[in-house]
GROMACS .gro file of C-alpha atoms in nm:
model
  460
    1UNK     CA    1   1.524  40.033  20.550
    2UNK     CA    2   1.732  39.773  20.359
    3UNK     CA    3   1.628  39.410  20.378
    4UNK     CA    4   1.831  39.180  20.600
    5UNK     CA    5   2.099  38.988  20.405
    6UNK     CA    6   1.935  38.655  20.482
    7UNK     CA    7   1.605  38.773  20.332
    8UNK     CA    8   1.781  38.894  20.017
    9UNK     CA    9   1.962  38.562  19.985
   10UNK     CA   10   1.636  38.368  20.034
   11UNK     CA   11   1.462  38.582  19.770
   12UNK     CA   12   1.749  38.532  19.524
   13UNK     CA   13   1.753  38.155  19.575
   14UNK     CA   14   1.374  38.138  19.537
   15UNK     CA   15   1.383  38.330  19.208
   16UNK     CA   16   1.666  38.111  19.082
   17UNK     CA   17   1.480  37.793  19.174
   18UNK     CA   18   1.165  37.919  19.004
   19UNK     CA   19   1.356  38.013  18.689
   20UNK     CA   20   1.530  37.676  18.686
   21UNK     CA   21   1.198  37.493  18.725
   22UNK     CA   22   1.038  37.693  18.445
   23UNK     CA   23   1.339  37.628  18.222
   24UNK     CA   24   1.319  37.253  18.285
   25UNK     CA   25   0.945  37.251  18.215
   26UNK     CA   26   0.999  37.452  17.897
   27UNK     CA   27   1.274  37.215  17.776
   28UNK     CA   28   1.061  36.911  17.852
   29UNK     CA   29   0.767  37.058  17.661
   30UNK     CA   30   0.987  37.144  17.363
   31UNK     CA   31   1.132  36.793  17.370
   32UNK     CA   32   0.787  36.641  17.387
   33UNK     CA   33   0.663  36.852  17.097
   34UNK     CA   34   0.967  36.771  16.883
   35UNK     CA   35   0.941  36.403  16.972
   36UNK     CA   36   0.577  36.411  16.872
   37UNK     CA   37   0.655  36.576  16.537
   38UNK     CA   38   0.979  36.393  16.457
   39UNK     CA   39   0.931  36.070  16.646
   40UNK     CA   40   0.774  35.747  16.536
   41UNK     CA   41   0.562  35.887  16.257
   42UNK     CA   42   0.446  35.540  16.164
   43UNK     CA   43   0.225  35.534  16.475
   44UNK     CA   44   0.117  35.897  16.463
   45UNK     CA   45  -0.218  35.798  16.313
   46UNK     CA   46  -0.298  35.559  16.600
   47UNK     CA   47  -0.536  35.717  16.856
   48UNK     CA   48  -0.402  35.783  17.203
   49UNK     CA   49  -0.292  36.057  17.447
   50UNK     CA   50  -0.004  36.272  17.323
   51UNK     CA   51   0.210  36.205  17.630
   52UNK     CA   52   0.206  35.830  17.562
   53UNK     CA   53   0.324  35.897  17.207
   54UNK     CA   54   0.643  36.074  17.314
   55UNK     CA   55   0.761  35.881  17.621
   56UNK     CA   56   0.747  35.547  17.802
   57UNK     CA   57   0.733  35.730  18.133
   58UNK     CA   58   0.351  35.748  18.164
   59UNK     CA   59   0.316  35.372  18.106
   60UNK     CA   60   0.596  35.307  18.356
   61UNK     CA   61   0.416  35.522  18.613
   62UNK     CA   62   0.095  35.327  18.554
   63UNK     CA   63   0.286  35.006  18.625
   64UNK     CA   64   0.455  35.146  18.937
   65UNK     CA   65   0.111  35.245  19.067
   66UNK     CA   66  -0.017  34.893  18.978
   67UNK     CA   67  -0.289  35.053  18.764
   68UNK     CA   68  -0.176  34.970  18.411
   69UNK     CA   69  -0.479  34.754  18.321
   70UNK     CA   70  -0.734  34.997  18.468
   71UNK     CA   71  -0.588  35.301  18.293
   72UNK     CA   72  -0.560  35.121  17.960
   73UNK     CA   73  -0.925  35.020  17.999
   74UNK     CA   74  -1.013  35.388  18.044
   75UNK     CA   75  -0.804  35.480  17.738
   76UNK     CA   76  -0.996  35.229  17.528
   77UNK     CA   77  -1.324  35.377  17.647
   78UNK     CA   78  -1.203  35.718  17.532
   79UNK     CA   79  -1.008  35.641  17.214
   80UNK     CA   80  -1.159  35.318  17.083
   81UNK     CA   81  -1.045  34.959  17.019
   82UNK     CA   82  -0.688  35.052  16.919
   83UNK     CA   83  -0.487  35.293  17.133
   84UNK     CA   84  -0.120  35.388  17.152
   85UNK     CA   85   0.012  35.349  17.507
   86UNK     CA   86   0.385  35.412  17.447
   87UNK     CA   87   0.605  35.533  17.159
   88UNK     CA   88   0.630  35.179  17.016
   89UNK     CA   89   0.343  35.003  17.192
   90UNK     CA   90  -0.024  34.963  17.108
   91UNK     CA   91  -0.313  34.807  17.301
   92UNK     CA   92  -0.615  34.654  17.130
   93UNK     CA   93  -0.962  34.577  17.265
   94UNK     CA   94  -1.119  34.392  16.977
   95UNK     CA   95  -1.200  34.020  16.962
   96UNK     CA   96  -1.109  33.967  16.596
   97UNK     CA   97  -0.782  34.156  16.644
   98UNK     CA   98  -0.709  33.943  16.950
   99UNK     CA   99  -0.761  33.627  16.744
  100UNK     CA  100  -0.526  33.766  16.481
  101UNK     CA  101  -0.255  33.849  16.736
  102UNK     CA  102  -0.261  33.525  16.934
  103UNK     CA  103  -0.380  33.285  16.665
  104UNK     CA  104  -0.164  33.035  16.479
  105UNK     CA  105  -0.181  33.187  16.130
  106UNK     CA  106   0.077  33.469  16.149
  107UNK     CA  107   0.278  33.326  16.440
  108UNK     CA  108   0.352  33.653  16.619
  109UNK     CA  109   0.663  33.639  16.839
  110UNK     CA  110   0.667  33.746  17.202
  111UNK     CA  111   0.839  34.070  17.308
  112UNK     CA  112   1.152  34.119  17.519
  113UNK     CA  113   0.926  34.145  17.826
  114UNK     CA  114   0.944  33.767  17.849
  115UNK     CA  115   1.320  33.777  17.903
  116UNK     CA  116   1.237  33.848  18.268
  117UNK     CA  117   1.096  33.496  18.306
  118UNK     CA  118   1.410  33.303  18.219
  119UNK     CA  119   1.530  33.064  18.487
  120UNK     CA  120   1.862  32.886  18.534
  121UNK     CA  121   1.983  33.037  18.208
  122UNK     CA  122   1.708  32.866  18.010
  123UNK     CA  123   1.376  32.964  17.856
  124UNK     CA  124   1.071  32.775  17.972
  125UNK     CA  125   0.772  32.745  17.740
  126UNK     CA  126   0.631  33.069  17.879
  127UNK     CA  127   0.958  33.261  17.828
  128UNK     CA  128   1.021  33.136  17.473
  129UNK     CA  129   0.972  33.423  17.229
  130UNK     CA  130   0.971  33.280  16.874
  131UNK     CA  131   0.647  33.107  16.783
  132UNK     CA  132   0.816  32.802  16.635
  133UNK     CA  133   1.040  32.754  16.940
  134UNK     CA  134   0.736  32.781  17.164
  135UNK     CA  135   0.547  32.527  16.953
  136UNK     CA  136   0.830  32.274  16.984
  137UNK     CA  137   0.862  32.314  17.362
  138UNK     CA  138   0.487  32.306  17.409
  139UNK     CA  139   0.487  31.952  17.273
  140UNK     CA  140   0.706  31.849  17.567
  141UNK     CA  141   0.434  31.905  17.827
  142UNK     CA  142   0.102  31.945  17.643
  143UNK     CA  143   0.017  31.576  17.679
  144UNK     CA  144   0.106  31.587  18.049
  145UNK     CA  145  -0.154  31.859  18.122
  146UNK     CA  146  -0.430  31.743  17.888
  147UNK     CA  147  -0.775  31.676  18.031
  148UNK     CA  148  -0.750  31.304  17.965
  149UNK     CA  149  -0.428  31.293  18.167
  150UNK     CA  150  -0.549  31.507  18.458
  151UNK     CA  151  -0.911  31.396  18.485
  152UNK     CA  152  -0.859  31.024  18.430
  153UNK     CA  153  -0.595  30.963  18.696
  154UNK     CA  154  -0.770  30.903  19.031
  155UNK     CA  155  -0.461  30.984  19.238
  156UNK     CA  156  -0.467  31.345  19.116
  157UNK     CA  157  -0.831  31.399  19.211
  158UNK     CA  158  -0.776  31.222  19.544
  159UNK     CA  159  -0.481  31.443  19.631
  160UNK     CA  160  -0.656  31.767  19.535
  161UNK     CA  161  -0.964  31.661  19.729
  162UNK     CA  162  -0.753  31.584  20.037
  163UNK     CA  163  -0.594  31.929  20.014
  164UNK     CA  164  -0.935  32.095  19.980
  165UNK     CA  165  -1.052  31.913  20.293
  166UNK     CA  166  -0.737  32.035  20.468
  167UNK     CA  167  -0.839  32.391  20.382
  168UNK     CA  168  -1.185  32.316  20.518
  169UNK     CA  169  -1.027  32.204  20.846
  170UNK     CA  170  -0.862  32.547  20.871
  171UNK     CA  171  -1.189  32.738  20.837
  172UNK     CA  172  -1.451  32.519  21.002
  173UNK     CA  173  -1.395  32.657  21.354
  174UNK     CA  174  -1.544  32.993  21.251
  175UNK     CA  175  -1.239  33.209  21.315
  176UNK     CA  176  -1.115  33.482  21.084
  177UNK     CA  177  -0.897  33.339  20.806
  178UNK     CA  178  -0.701  33.491  20.520
  179UNK     CA  179  -0.844  33.329  20.208
  180UNK     CA  180  -0.558  33.458  19.992
  181UNK     CA  181  -0.292  33.281  20.199
  182UNK     CA  182  -0.496  32.963  20.240
  183UNK     CA  183  -0.577  32.925  19.872
  184UNK     CA  184  -0.218  33.004  19.772
  185UNK     CA  185  -0.087  32.729  20.002
  186UNK     CA  186  -0.354  32.496  19.867
  187UNK     CA  187  -0.243  32.564  19.510
  188UNK     CA  188   0.123  32.519  19.602
  189UNK     CA  189   0.054  32.180  19.760
  190UNK     CA  190  -0.127  32.067  19.448
  191UNK     CA  191   0.123  32.182  19.187
  192UNK     CA  192   0.425  32.047  19.377
  193UNK     CA  193   0.246  31.712  19.403
  194UNK     CA  194   0.196  31.710  19.028
  195UNK     CA  195   0.544  31.838  18.945
  196UNK     CA  196   0.752  31.626  19.184
  197UNK     CA  197   0.519  31.342  19.272
  198UNK     CA  198   0.373  31.233  19.608
  199UNK     CA  199   0.709  31.155  19.766
  200UNK     CA  200   0.853  31.500  19.707
  201UNK     CA  201   0.562  31.741  19.678
  202UNK     CA  202   0.588  31.904  20.020
  203UNK     CA  203   0.934  31.802  20.139
  204UNK     CA  204   1.168  32.084  20.049
  205UNK     CA  205   1.482  31.889  20.139
  206UNK     CA  206   1.391  31.629  19.878
  207UNK     CA  207   1.320  31.864  19.590
  208UNK     CA  208   1.674  31.860  19.455
  209UNK     CA  209   1.688  31.486  19.499
  210UNK     CA  210   1.379  31.464  19.282
  211UNK     CA  211   1.549  31.669  19.014
  212UNK     CA  212   1.871  31.468  19.029
  213UNK     CA  213   1.701  31.131  19.021
  214UNK     CA  214   1.342  31.168  18.903
  215UNK     CA  215   1.330  30.798  18.817
  216UNK     CA  216   1.266  30.743  19.188
  217UNK     CA  217   0.915  30.870  19.122
  218UNK     CA  218   0.699  30.619  18.936
  219UNK     CA  219   0.382  30.829  18.928
  220UNK     CA  220   0.245  31.098  18.697
  221UNK     CA  221   0.495  31.377  18.768
  222UNK     CA  222   0.631  31.651  18.544
  223UNK     CA  223   0.991  31.585  18.649
  224UNK     CA  224   0.963  31.220  18.553
  225UNK     CA  225   0.788  31.315  18.228
  226UNK     CA  226   1.066  31.556  18.129
  227UNK     CA  227   1.334  31.309  18.237
  228UNK     CA  228   1.191  31.045  18.006
  229UNK     CA  229   1.194  31.296  17.720
  230UNK     CA  230   1.554  31.382  17.803
  231UNK     CA  231   1.651  31.015  17.781
  232UNK     CA  232   1.472  30.971  17.450
  233UNK     CA  233   1.702  30.900  17.158
  234UNK     CA  234   1.529  31.166  16.950
  235UNK     CA  235   1.614  31.442  17.200
  236UNK     CA  236   1.847  31.692  17.034
  237UNK     CA  237   1.988  31.819  17.361
  238UNK     CA  238   1.727  32.092  17.407
  239UNK     CA  239   1.610  31.918  17.725
  240UNK     CA  240   1.879  31.929  17.992
  241UNK     CA  241   1.863  31.964  18.370
  242UNK     CA  242   1.874  32.349  18.370
  243UNK     CA  243   1.586  32.356  18.121
  244UNK     CA  244   1.391  32.107  18.334
  245UNK     CA  245   1.450  32.326  18.640
  246UNK     CA  246   1.334  32.638  18.452
  247UNK     CA  247   1.017  32.463  18.336
  248UNK     CA  248   0.944  32.333  18.686
  249UNK     CA  249   0.996  32.677  18.840
  250UNK     CA  250   0.766  32.842  18.587
  251UNK     CA  251   0.493  32.580  18.634
  252UNK     CA  252   0.497  32.614  19.012
  253UNK     CA  253   0.488  32.994  19.001
  254UNK     CA  254   0.205  33.013  18.747
  255UNK     CA  255  -0.015  32.748  18.908
  256UNK     CA  256   0.023  32.880  19.262
  257UNK     CA  257  -0.040  33.243  19.167
  258UNK     CA  258  -0.334  33.194  18.931
  259UNK     CA  259  -0.528  32.956  19.155
  260UNK     CA  260  -0.468  33.170  19.462
  261UNK     CA  261  -0.595  33.486  19.293
  262UNK     CA  262  -0.902  33.326  19.131
  263UNK     CA  263  -1.006  33.133  19.443
  264UNK     CA  264  -0.963  33.444  19.658
  265UNK     CA  265  -1.186  33.658  19.438
  266UNK     CA  266  -1.440  33.377  19.413
  267UNK     CA  267  -1.468  33.362  19.793
  268UNK     CA  268  -1.481  33.742  19.813
  269UNK     CA  269  -1.766  33.761  19.562
  270UNK     CA  270  -1.957  33.489  19.744
  271UNK     CA  271  -1.945  33.684  20.069
  272UNK     CA  272  -2.099  33.977  19.881
  273UNK     CA  273  -2.366  33.761  19.715
  274UNK     CA  274  -2.492  33.504  19.969
  275UNK     CA  275  -2.783  33.412  19.744
  276UNK     CA  276  -2.536  33.249  19.507
  277UNK     CA  277  -2.383  33.058  19.795
  278UNK     CA  278  -2.728  32.913  19.862
  279UNK     CA  279  -2.774  32.813  19.498
  280UNK     CA  280  -2.436  32.643  19.483
  281UNK     CA  281  -2.502  32.463  19.812
  282UNK     CA  282  -2.841  32.336  19.699
  283UNK     CA  283  -2.700  32.199  19.374
  284UNK     CA  284  -2.405  32.037  19.552
  285UNK     CA  285  -2.629  31.876  19.812
  286UNK     CA  286  -2.828  31.703  19.537
  287UNK     CA  287  -2.520  31.518  19.411
  288UNK     CA  288  -2.425  31.167  19.527
  289UNK     CA  289  -2.146  31.166  19.785
  290UNK     CA  290  -1.831  30.959  19.792
  291UNK     CA  291  -1.679  30.794  20.099
  292UNK     CA  292  -1.513  31.119  20.205
  293UNK     CA  293  -1.849  31.298  20.201
  294UNK     CA  294  -1.775  31.500  19.888
  295UNK     CA  295  -1.923  31.468  19.539
  296UNK     CA  296  -1.698  31.348  19.257
  297UNK     CA  297  -1.527  31.602  19.037
  298UNK     CA  298  -1.712  31.468  18.733
  299UNK     CA  299  -2.045  31.555  18.897
  300UNK     CA  300  -1.925  31.891  19.026
  301UNK     CA  301  -1.791  31.982  18.684
  302UNK     CA  302  -2.109  31.901  18.492
  303UNK     CA  303  -2.403  31.924  18.732
  304UNK     CA  304  -2.354  32.246  18.931
  305UNK     CA  305  -2.445  32.528  18.689
  306UNK     CA  306  -2.444  32.797  18.960
  307UNK     CA  307  -2.083  32.719  19.048
  308UNK     CA  308  -1.985  32.728  18.682
  309UNK     CA  309  -2.165  33.060  18.631
  310UNK     CA  310  -2.003  33.221  18.936
  311UNK     CA  311  -1.660  33.097  18.832
  312UNK     CA  312  -1.698  33.238  18.482
  313UNK     CA  313  -1.807  33.571  18.624
  314UNK     CA  314  -1.500  33.579  18.850
  315UNK     CA  315  -1.281  33.499  18.549
  316UNK     CA  316  -1.444  33.791  18.369
  317UNK     CA  317  -1.420  34.049  18.645
  318UNK     CA  318  -1.084  33.943  18.788
  319UNK     CA  319  -0.856  33.778  18.530
  320UNK     CA  320  -0.558  33.635  18.714
  321UNK     CA  321  -0.286  33.807  18.510
  322UNK     CA  322  -0.184  34.159  18.418
  323UNK     CA  323  -0.286  34.116  18.057
  324UNK     CA  324   0.066  34.209  17.950
  325UNK     CA  325   0.087  33.938  17.685
  326UNK     CA  326   0.303  34.138  17.448
  327UNK     CA  327   0.359  34.036  17.087
  328UNK     CA  328   0.562  34.185  16.800
  329UNK     CA  329   0.386  34.276  16.477
  330UNK     CA  330   0.527  34.055  16.196
  331UNK     CA  331   0.707  34.186  15.888
  332UNK     CA  332   0.492  34.400  15.665
  333UNK     CA  333   0.270  34.523  15.948
  334UNK     CA  334  -0.090  34.427  16.013
  335UNK     CA  335  -0.428  34.599  16.020
  336UNK     CA  336  -0.599  34.560  16.358
  337UNK     CA  337  -0.960  34.674  16.400
  338UNK     CA  338  -0.924  34.896  16.095
  339UNK     CA  339  -0.597  35.058  16.207
  340UNK     CA  340  -0.266  34.974  16.038
  341UNK     CA  341   0.011  34.889  16.284
  342UNK     CA  342   0.366  34.872  16.140
  343UNK     CA  343   0.606  34.580  16.185
  344UNK     CA  344   0.804  34.538  16.509
  345UNK     CA  345   0.548  34.737  16.707
  346UNK     CA  346   0.475  34.588  17.049
  347UNK     CA  347   0.106  34.495  17.066
  348UNK     CA  348  -0.101  34.354  17.349
  349UNK     CA  349  -0.469  34.275  17.389
  350UNK     CA  350  -0.645  34.430  17.687
  351UNK     CA  351  -0.817  34.134  17.852
  352UNK     CA  352  -0.990  34.371  18.092
  353UNK     CA  353  -1.133  34.579  17.806
  354UNK     CA  354  -1.267  34.266  17.637
  355UNK     CA  355  -1.419  34.138  17.962
  356UNK     CA  356  -1.576  34.476  18.043
  357UNK     CA  357  -1.719  34.537  17.696
  358UNK     CA  358  -2.066  34.678  17.760
  359UNK     CA  359  -2.188  34.574  17.416
  360UNK     CA  360  -2.127  34.209  17.504
  361UNK     CA  361  -2.179  34.207  17.881
  362UNK     CA  362  -2.465  34.418  18.014
  363UNK     CA  363  -2.376  34.602  18.337
  364UNK     CA  364  -2.013  34.491  18.293
  365UNK     CA  365  -1.900  34.625  18.632
  366UNK     CA  366  -2.148  34.411  18.826
  367UNK     CA  367  -2.113  34.053  18.946
  368UNK     CA  368  -2.400  33.888  18.757
  369UNK     CA  369  -2.354  33.510  18.728
  370UNK     CA  370  -2.709  33.484  18.592
  371UNK     CA  371  -2.579  33.613  18.257
  372UNK     CA  372  -2.416  33.270  18.209
  373UNK     CA  373  -2.741  33.083  18.284
  374UNK     CA  374  -3.021  33.295  18.142
  375UNK     CA  375  -3.073  33.362  17.775
  376UNK     CA  376  -3.041  33.140  17.472
  377UNK     CA  377  -2.753  32.910  17.391
  378UNK     CA  378  -2.649  33.147  17.114
  379UNK     CA  379  -2.637  33.441  17.355
  380UNK     CA  380  -2.425  33.245  17.601
  381UNK     CA  381  -2.192  33.145  17.319
  382UNK     CA  382  -2.129  33.513  17.243
  383UNK     CA  383  -2.042  33.576  17.608
  384UNK     CA  384  -1.813  33.275  17.617
  385UNK     CA  385  -1.629  33.370  17.298
  386UNK     CA  386  -1.499  33.694  17.449
  387UNK     CA  387  -1.402  33.535  17.782
  388UNK     CA  388  -1.029  33.460  17.762
  389UNK     CA  389  -0.889  33.422  18.117
  390UNK     CA  390  -0.654  33.144  18.001
  391UNK     CA  391  -0.538  33.322  17.687
  392UNK     CA  392  -0.618  33.246  17.328
  393UNK     CA  393  -0.480  33.049  17.035
  394UNK     CA  394  -0.165  32.840  17.018
  395UNK     CA  395  -0.034  32.978  17.347
  396UNK     CA  396  -0.340  32.920  17.563
  397UNK     CA  397  -0.257  32.817  17.920
  398UNK     CA  398  -0.167  32.447  17.941
  399UNK     CA  399  -0.288  32.424  18.301
  400UNK     CA  400  -0.656  32.501  18.234
  401UNK     CA  401  -0.778  32.147  18.312
  402UNK     CA  402  -0.579  32.130  18.636
  403UNK     CA  403  -0.697  32.477  18.741
  404UNK     CA  404  -1.060  32.383  18.681
  405UNK     CA  405  -1.030  32.072  18.897
  406UNK     CA  406  -0.852  32.258  19.178
  407UNK     CA  407  -1.100  32.543  19.189
  408UNK     CA  408  -1.417  32.337  19.168
  409UNK     CA  409  -1.310  32.078  19.426
  410UNK     CA  410  -1.206  32.353  19.668
  411UNK     CA  411  -1.531  32.547  19.620
  412UNK     CA  412  -1.739  32.233  19.667
  413UNK     CA  413  -1.557  32.145  19.990
  414UNK     CA  414  -1.599  32.493  20.134
  415UNK     CA  415  -1.960  32.562  20.038
  416UNK     CA  416  -2.126  32.221  20.067
  417UNK     CA  417  -2.203  32.271  20.436
  418UNK     CA  418  -2.058  32.615  20.513
  419UNK     CA  419  -2.116  32.978  20.425
  420UNK     CA  420  -1.858  33.255  20.398
  421UNK     CA  421  -1.915  33.584  20.578
  422UNK     CA  422  -1.755  33.924  20.523
  423UNK     CA  423  -1.537  34.092  20.786
  424UNK     CA  424  -1.438  34.452  20.852
  425UNK     CA  425  -1.076  34.363  20.778
  426UNK     CA  426  -1.154  34.332  20.407
  427UNK     CA  427  -1.304  34.607  20.192
  428UNK     CA  428  -1.317  34.733  19.836
  429UNK     CA  429  -0.986  34.916  19.874
  430UNK     CA  430  -0.792  34.616  20.003
  431UNK     CA  431  -0.947  34.391  19.737
  432UNK     CA  432  -0.872  34.628  19.448
  433UNK     CA  433  -0.693  34.415  19.192
  434UNK     CA  434  -0.340  34.524  19.106
  435UNK     CA  435  -0.209  34.538  18.751
  436UNK     CA  436   0.092  34.329  18.850
  437UNK     CA  437   0.191  34.018  18.658
  438UNK     CA  438  -0.011  33.796  18.892
  439UNK     CA  439  -0.293  34.050  18.946
  440UNK     CA  440  -0.304  34.010  19.325
  441UNK     CA  441  -0.538  34.205  19.557
  442UNK     CA  442  -0.384  34.530  19.678
  443UNK     CA  443  -0.408  34.431  20.044
  444UNK     CA  444  -0.246  34.092  19.975
  445UNK     CA  445  -0.513  33.930  20.191
  446UNK     CA  446  -0.884  33.855  20.201
  447UNK     CA  447  -1.001  33.806  20.558
  448UNK     CA  448  -1.333  33.624  20.584
  449UNK     CA  449  -1.510  33.390  20.823
  450UNK     CA  450  -1.678  33.058  20.747
  451UNK     CA  451  -1.977  32.929  20.942
  452UNK     CA  452  -2.133  32.586  20.926
  453UNK     CA  453  -2.496  32.587  20.821
  454UNK     CA  454  -2.687  32.481  21.132
  455UNK     CA  455  -3.012  32.394  20.959
  456UNK     CA  456  -2.926  32.084  20.760
  457UNK     CA  457  -3.270  32.099  20.605
  458UNK     CA  458  -3.143  32.381  20.388
  459UNK     CA  459  -2.905  32.135  20.231
  460UNK     CA  460  -3.172  31.898  20.112
   0.00000   0.00000   0.00000
């Protein structure tokens, strides 16, 4: 009995689809093999998976899945300290190679990736690719963010402390709170205060007025600082209002994102390790208090070793950036960790691979703040050398001093008389760190609960 026409048609279409699929797969495989043989032979000797050698697609997929850093970490575990991750891109996981890439000797330029961070048609310090251009622009704001400028001005500490107490007001009633949102708002309040000054920091309608007439602000503000440089007779025209706006935008974005991520993971880790909360609280309670009931930043910064140890461990486990700090190999090529990498190759150092190096950090996957307290000074120096959450070399983050003050004052305010408790709304899946530029938690929240310590004797 002959098959019905519709069955014959279905069978024909199925066979055609299968043949077409097989043909496409065959063509792709042939292309991949030819690309591998005839492609960038100069990188053929670099270890790495074959599919990363012939196409950018695998790396793009890793980024779409927000898993770039994790997968590159796995590749380093398999292939070693130098691994090819795309046809013209190499990742390194070696401290000496990292120093070579980001140091001041060879002056490696940034890649085209940083074109994405232009604002108002101008390149901020972060978006400037040539080393020399970056060095010149860095001079504009380096003095503004130096420790002696941030730590010695009482109005900055007073403002940050007032914002940390405002966060405490949000959590002291014991209700569920999203630490990621709270700490991000906290960071935004602080950086806008520093960028625009106290009269414009949180008043959106006045932001453009601050840019148009920054001389209205007579305090330590970035806008005023840049305006004075613009008015300087030695200015060659490189500082104009669009450049100032680009620099301001970049500073606000970086400060808000990095503080929010680091503070969130610090709180998350404390809920998982209450014994470290107790240690921090005991050390804080031993410090003299100011009129607002909080210790001074100087004391918190130098006399609370448990807080410092926990913060370093959070920096290690959860660096607040994707690690995509791409550089271009200079003319003539360079040898990195024993592997020659030709000129113009895009190279990046895997911060995660350095921070999870089992030869430097025992049990690298575990939260162990004691590693920063125990052992000899020489052993701790080795740990510290490979910890690079703020970058390395001539392009290290300018906001390190400000970030340290923000984080430590916030932590002291929250944990002096309170403890943080875990909730069912937050778990390992939601807190998985994404390999996005700002390395945010996958769930974009961290729901916890704070409770005041009832037994004040535990604070003594």
